[in-house]
Amino acid sequence: MKKKMIIFATVLAALVAVLVFVVNYQNTQQAEGNPYGKDNLDQATIDQLDDPLYDNQILPDELDERIQSGEPTTVYFYSPTCIHCQRTTPVVVPMTEELGIDMVKLNLLEFPSTGNQYQIQSTPTIVHYENGEEVERIVGERPEGEFEAFFNEHAAEDAPEQTEE
């Protein structure tokens, strides 16, 4: 009986080890070529890699350069694990696309120190910058009309100029 228990425990341990290896391998494969420039991503981020709502990612260094250049920039600071972000993203992303606003997204789960750098205390937070300075921010899950007013007032500069033909 003792031998059977040892054999059973050994087989069980081997199966667990194989399962861990397969899951890690799959996550590594998914993480390759990701927009975050990292080899090891949080599972919540991996789950969003193919979601078009989370395209247009920006890395912290790229964001610093863009803001310092003085270019009007609208940034959506979010976390894939934030329930408020999960409800806000499907509202604001299509809205900015419809308005022609280039809203870049920064995943604070992958770059937590960036939140401190930009004084982001909670997610979601959308911040608009002009001439290297913060103009205004909107924090938290809000009614759609508040986001629309924010984008219409502060982020229209992000939209490419329309030329008449």
PDB file of C-alpha atoms in Angstrom:
ATOM      1  CA  MET A   1       0.000   0.000   0.000  1.00  0.00           C
ATOM      2  CA  LYS A   2       2.841   2.400   0.830  1.00  0.00           C
ATOM      3  CA  LYS A   3       4.441   1.769  -2.594  1.00  0.00           C
ATOM      4  CA  LYS A   4       1.162   2.589  -4.338  1.00  0.00           C
ATOM      5  CA  MET A   5       0.915   5.883  -2.451  1.00  0.00           C
ATOM      6  CA  ILE A   6       4.482   6.799  -3.391  1.00  0.00           C
ATOM      7  CA  ILE A   7       3.834   5.945  -7.052  1.00  0.00           C
ATOM      8  CA  PHE A   8       0.578   7.924  -7.012  1.00  0.00           C
ATOM      9  CA  ALA A   9       2.252  10.963  -5.399  1.00  0.00           C
ATOM     10  CA  THR A  10       5.124  10.802  -7.915  1.00  0.00           C
ATOM     11  CA  VAL A  11       2.750  10.647 -10.890  1.00  0.00           C
ATOM     12  CA  LEU A  12       0.660  13.485  -9.474  1.00  0.00           C
ATOM     13  CA  ALA A  13       3.756  15.653  -8.930  1.00  0.00           C
ATOM     14  CA  ALA A  14       4.905  14.937 -12.487  1.00  0.00           C
ATOM     15  CA  LEU A  15       1.508  15.934 -13.894  1.00  0.00           C
ATOM     16  CA  VAL A  16       1.526  19.179 -11.922  1.00  0.00           C
ATOM     17  CA  ALA A  17       5.050  19.954 -13.163  1.00  0.00           C
ATOM     18  CA  VAL A  18       4.033  19.311 -16.777  1.00  0.00           C
ATOM     19  CA  LEU A  19       0.939  21.501 -16.386  1.00  0.00           C
ATOM     20  CA  VAL A  20       2.996  24.371 -14.936  1.00  0.00           C
ATOM     21  CA  PHE A  21       5.485  24.057 -17.798  1.00  0.00           C
ATOM     22  CA  VAL A  22       2.750  24.080 -20.463  1.00  0.00           C
ATOM     23  CA  VAL A  23       0.998  27.130 -18.974  1.00  0.00           C
ATOM     24  CA  ASN A  24       4.287  29.038 -18.665  1.00  0.00           C
ATOM     25  CA  TYR A  25       5.239  28.082 -22.217  1.00  0.00           C
ATOM     26  CA  GLN A  26       1.882  29.273 -23.582  1.00  0.00           C
ATOM     27  CA  ASN A  27       2.166  32.574 -21.717  1.00  0.00           C
ATOM     28  CA  THR A  28       5.711  33.078 -22.994  1.00  0.00           C
ATOM     29  CA  GLN A  29       4.564  32.419 -26.554  1.00  0.00           C
ATOM     30  CA  GLN A  30       1.731  34.929 -26.201  1.00  0.00           C
ATOM     31  CA  ALA A  31       4.013  37.519 -24.626  1.00  0.00           C
ATOM     32  CA  GLU A  32       6.520  37.443 -27.509  1.00  0.00           C
ATOM     33  CA  GLY A  33       6.282  40.492 -29.737  1.00  0.00           C
ATOM     34  CA  ASN A  34       3.931  42.286 -27.355  1.00  0.00           C
ATOM     35  CA  PRO A  35       3.622  46.087 -27.363  1.00  0.00           C
ATOM     36  CA  TYR A  36       5.056  46.309 -23.828  1.00  0.00           C
ATOM     37  CA  GLY A  37       8.598  45.277 -24.737  1.00  0.00           C
ATOM     38  CA  LYS A  38       8.666  42.811 -21.837  1.00  0.00           C
ATOM     39  CA  ASP A  39       9.177  39.055 -21.727  1.00  0.00           C
ATOM     40  CA  ASN A  40       7.143  38.460 -18.595  1.00  0.00           C
ATOM     41  CA  LEU A  41       3.626  39.906 -18.536  1.00  0.00           C
ATOM     42  CA  ASP A  42       0.893  39.613 -15.943  1.00  0.00           C
ATOM     43  CA  GLN A  43      -1.829  37.151 -16.983  1.00  0.00           C
ATOM     44  CA  ALA A  44      -4.443  39.928 -17.042  1.00  0.00           C
ATOM     45  CA  THR A  45      -2.333  41.794 -19.610  1.00  0.00           C
ATOM     46  CA  ILE A  46      -1.842  38.639 -21.669  1.00  0.00           C
ATOM     47  CA  ASP A  47      -5.608  38.165 -21.730  1.00  0.00           C
ATOM     48  CA  GLN A  48      -5.977  41.615 -23.368  1.00  0.00           C
ATOM     49  CA  LEU A  49      -3.248  41.296 -26.006  1.00  0.00           C
ATOM     50  CA  ASP A  50      -5.672  40.467 -28.835  1.00  0.00           C
ATOM     51  CA  ASP A  51      -8.382  42.904 -27.736  1.00  0.00           C
ATOM     52  CA  PRO A  52      -8.513  45.890 -30.136  1.00  0.00           C
ATOM     53  CA  LEU A  53      -9.762  48.117 -27.295  1.00  0.00           C
ATOM     54  CA  TYR A  54      -6.235  47.923 -25.873  1.00  0.00           C
ATOM     55  CA  ASP A  55      -4.332  48.825 -29.046  1.00  0.00           C
ATOM     56  CA  ASN A  56      -2.319  52.060 -29.197  1.00  0.00           C
ATOM     57  CA  GLN A  57      -0.198  51.254 -26.147  1.00  0.00           C
ATOM     58  CA  ILE A  58       2.605  53.625 -25.229  1.00  0.00           C
ATOM     59  CA  LEU A  59       5.703  52.814 -23.193  1.00  0.00           C
ATOM     60  CA  PRO A  60       6.737  55.094 -20.324  1.00  0.00           C
ATOM     61  CA  ASP A  61       9.827  56.438 -22.129  1.00  0.00           C
ATOM     62  CA  GLU A  62       7.811  57.148 -25.271  1.00  0.00           C
ATOM     63  CA  LEU A  63       5.197  58.959 -23.186  1.00  0.00           C
ATOM     64  CA  ASP A  64       7.860  61.098 -21.498  1.00  0.00           C
ATOM     65  CA  GLU A  65       9.297  62.074 -24.891  1.00  0.00           C
ATOM     66  CA  ARG A  66       5.900  62.844 -26.359  1.00  0.00           C
ATOM     67  CA  ILE A  67       4.823  65.048 -23.456  1.00  0.00           C
ATOM     68  CA  GLN A  68       8.188  66.847 -23.313  1.00  0.00           C
ATOM     69  CA  SER A  69       7.970  67.537 -27.047  1.00  0.00           C
ATOM     70  CA  GLY A  70       4.940  69.725 -26.317  1.00  0.00           C
ATOM     71  CA  GLU A  71       2.721  67.664 -28.595  1.00  0.00           C
ATOM     72  CA  PRO A  72      -0.898  67.562 -27.385  1.00  0.00           C
ATOM     73  CA  THR A  73      -1.280  64.133 -25.795  1.00  0.00           C
ATOM     74  CA  THR A  74      -4.202  62.344 -24.222  1.00  0.00           C
ATOM     75  CA  VAL A  75      -3.270  59.349 -22.057  1.00  0.00           C
ATOM     76  CA  TYR A  76      -5.505  56.646 -20.645  1.00  0.00           C
ATOM     77  CA  PHE A  77      -3.857  55.231 -17.518  1.00  0.00           C
ATOM     78  CA  TYR A  78      -5.496  51.915 -16.657  1.00  0.00           C
ATOM     79  CA  SER A  79      -4.985  48.480 -15.151  1.00  0.00           C
ATOM     80  CA  PRO A  80      -6.305  45.260 -16.710  1.00  0.00           C
ATOM     81  CA  THR A  81      -7.365  44.099 -13.235  1.00  0.00           C
ATOM     82  CA  CYS A  82      -9.387  47.248 -12.457  1.00  0.00           C
ATOM     83  CA  ILE A  83     -13.127  46.588 -12.724  1.00  0.00           C
ATOM     84  CA  HIS A  84     -13.783  50.296 -13.321  1.00  0.00           C
ATOM     85  CA  CYS A  85     -11.300  50.263 -16.217  1.00  0.00           C
ATOM     86  CA  GLN A  86     -12.983  47.170 -17.641  1.00  0.00           C
ATOM     87  CA  ARG A  87     -16.268  49.080 -17.732  1.00  0.00           C
ATOM     88  CA  THR A  88     -14.771  52.419 -18.871  1.00  0.00           C
ATOM     89  CA  THR A  89     -12.580  51.176 -21.722  1.00  0.00           C
ATOM     90  CA  PRO A  90     -15.487  50.040 -23.961  1.00  0.00           C
ATOM     91  CA  VAL A  91     -17.016  53.505 -23.528  1.00  0.00           C
ATOM     92  CA  VAL A  92     -14.012  55.808 -24.033  1.00  0.00           C
ATOM     93  CA  VAL A  93     -12.062  53.945 -26.711  1.00  0.00           C
ATOM     94  CA  PRO A  94     -14.827  53.920 -29.352  1.00  0.00           C
ATOM     95  CA  MET A  95     -15.670  57.508 -28.379  1.00  0.00           C
ATOM     96  CA  THR A  96     -12.111  58.722 -29.011  1.00  0.00           C
ATOM     97  CA  GLU A  97     -11.947  56.777 -32.269  1.00  0.00           C
ATOM     98  CA  GLU A  98     -15.207  58.367 -33.418  1.00  0.00           C
ATOM     99  CA  LEU A  99     -13.901  61.827 -32.474  1.00  0.00           C
ATOM    100  CA  GLY A 100     -10.563  61.164 -34.208  1.00  0.00           C
ATOM    101  CA  ILE A 101      -8.593  61.525 -30.971  1.00  0.00           C
ATOM    102  CA  ASP A 102      -5.298  59.691 -30.661  1.00  0.00           C
ATOM    103  CA  MET A 103      -5.656  58.501 -27.066  1.00  0.00           C
ATOM    104  CA  VAL A 104      -2.626  56.446 -26.067  1.00  0.00           C
ATOM    105  CA  LYS A 105      -2.944  53.828 -23.342  1.00  0.00           C
ATOM    106  CA  LEU A 106      -0.514  53.081 -20.534  1.00  0.00           C
ATOM    107  CA  ASN A 107      -0.948  49.843 -18.601  1.00  0.00           C
ATOM    108  CA  LEU A 108      -0.053  50.600 -14.975  1.00  0.00           C
ATOM    109  CA  LEU A 109      -0.109  46.910 -14.049  1.00  0.00           C
ATOM    110  CA  GLU A 110       2.987  46.474 -16.214  1.00  0.00           C
ATOM    111  CA  PHE A 111       4.549  49.864 -15.377  1.00  0.00           C
ATOM    112  CA  PRO A 112       3.463  50.715 -11.814  1.00  0.00           C
ATOM    113  CA  SER A 113       6.195  53.299 -11.166  1.00  0.00           C
ATOM    114  CA  THR A 114       4.840  55.394 -14.040  1.00  0.00           C
ATOM    115  CA  GLY A 115       1.694  55.943 -12.006  1.00  0.00           C
ATOM    116  CA  ASN A 116       3.754  57.599  -9.294  1.00  0.00           C
ATOM    117  CA  GLN A 117       5.627  59.711 -11.825  1.00  0.00           C
ATOM    118  CA  TYR A 118       2.362  61.136 -13.192  1.00  0.00           C
ATOM    119  CA  GLN A 119       0.554  61.293  -9.823  1.00  0.00           C
ATOM    120  CA  ILE A 120      -2.006  58.661 -10.826  1.00  0.00           C
ATOM    121  CA  GLN A 121      -3.751  57.658  -7.616  1.00  0.00           C
ATOM    122  CA  SER A 122      -6.461  55.453  -9.086  1.00  0.00           C
ATOM    123  CA  THR A 123      -7.547  53.946 -12.350  1.00  0.00           C
ATOM    124  CA  PRO A 124      -8.949  54.705 -14.788  1.00  0.00           C
ATOM    125  CA  THR A 125      -7.441  58.153 -15.202  1.00  0.00           C
ATOM    126  CA  ILE A 126      -7.371  60.086 -18.456  1.00  0.00           C
ATOM    127  CA  VAL A 127      -4.983  63.028 -18.629  1.00  0.00           C
ATOM    128  CA  HIS A 128      -4.599  65.612 -21.375  1.00  0.00           C
ATOM    129  CA  TYR A 129      -1.229  67.357 -21.840  1.00  0.00           C
ATOM    130  CA  GLU A 130      -0.344  70.391 -23.943  1.00  0.00           C
ATOM    131  CA  ASN A 131       3.007  72.139 -24.265  1.00  0.00           C
ATOM    132  CA  GLY A 132       4.550  69.641 -21.849  1.00  0.00           C
ATOM    133  CA  GLU A 133       2.061  70.421 -19.072  1.00  0.00           C
ATOM    134  CA  GLU A 134      -1.014  68.693 -17.722  1.00  0.00           C
ATOM    135  CA  VAL A 135      -4.128  70.601 -18.759  1.00  0.00           C
ATOM    136  CA  GLU A 136      -6.785  68.480 -17.080  1.00  0.00           C
ATOM    137  CA  ARG A 137      -7.628  64.970 -15.948  1.00  0.00           C
ATOM    138  CA  ILE A 138     -10.734  62.916 -15.432  1.00  0.00           C
ATOM    139  CA  VAL A 139     -10.553  60.202 -12.784  1.00  0.00           C
ATOM    140  CA  GLY A 140     -12.665  57.132 -12.247  1.00  0.00           C
ATOM    141  CA  GLU A 141     -15.638  55.531 -13.874  1.00  0.00           C
ATOM    142  CA  ARG A 142     -17.977  58.306 -15.024  1.00  0.00           C
ATOM    143  CA  PRO A 143     -21.165  58.754 -17.021  1.00  0.00           C
ATOM    144  CA  GLU A 144     -20.526  58.746 -20.763  1.00  0.00           C
ATOM    145  CA  GLY A 145     -21.480  62.420 -21.071  1.00  0.00           C
ATOM    146  CA  GLU A 146     -18.663  63.483 -18.742  1.00  0.00           C
ATOM    147  CA  PHE A 147     -16.079  61.706 -20.885  1.00  0.00           C
ATOM    148  CA  GLU A 148     -17.564  63.202 -24.031  1.00  0.00           C
ATOM    149  CA  ALA A 149     -17.408  66.714 -22.548  1.00  0.00           C
ATOM    150  CA  PHE A 150     -13.798  66.146 -21.459  1.00  0.00           C
ATOM    151  CA  PHE A 151     -12.739  64.974 -24.921  1.00  0.00           C
ATOM    152  CA  ASN A 152     -14.615  67.740 -26.702  1.00  0.00           C
ATOM    153  CA  GLU A 153     -13.111  70.428 -24.481  1.00  0.00           C
ATOM    154  CA  HIS A 154      -9.560  69.234 -23.958  1.00  0.00           C
ATOM    155  CA  ALA A 155      -8.562  66.613 -26.433  1.00  0.00           C
ATOM    156  CA  ALA A 156      -9.697  67.959 -29.780  1.00  0.00           C
ATOM    157  CA  GLU A 157      -6.087  69.041 -30.369  1.00  0.00           C
ATOM    158  CA  ASP A 158      -5.155  65.347 -30.632  1.00  0.00           C
ATOM    159  CA  ALA A 159      -7.368  64.865 -33.666  1.00  0.00           C
ATOM    160  CA  PRO A 160      -5.636  65.107 -37.032  1.00  0.00           C
ATOM    161  CA  GLU A 161      -6.596  68.176 -39.006  1.00  0.00           C
ATOM    162  CA  GLN A 162      -9.419  67.582 -41.472  1.00  0.00           C
ATOM    163  CA  THR A 163      -8.708  68.896 -44.935  1.00  0.00           C
ATOM    164  CA  GLU A 164     -11.486  69.605 -47.401  1.00  0.00           C
ATOM    165  CA  GLU A 165     -11.112  68.091 -50.833  1.00  0.00           C
TER     166      GLU A 165
END
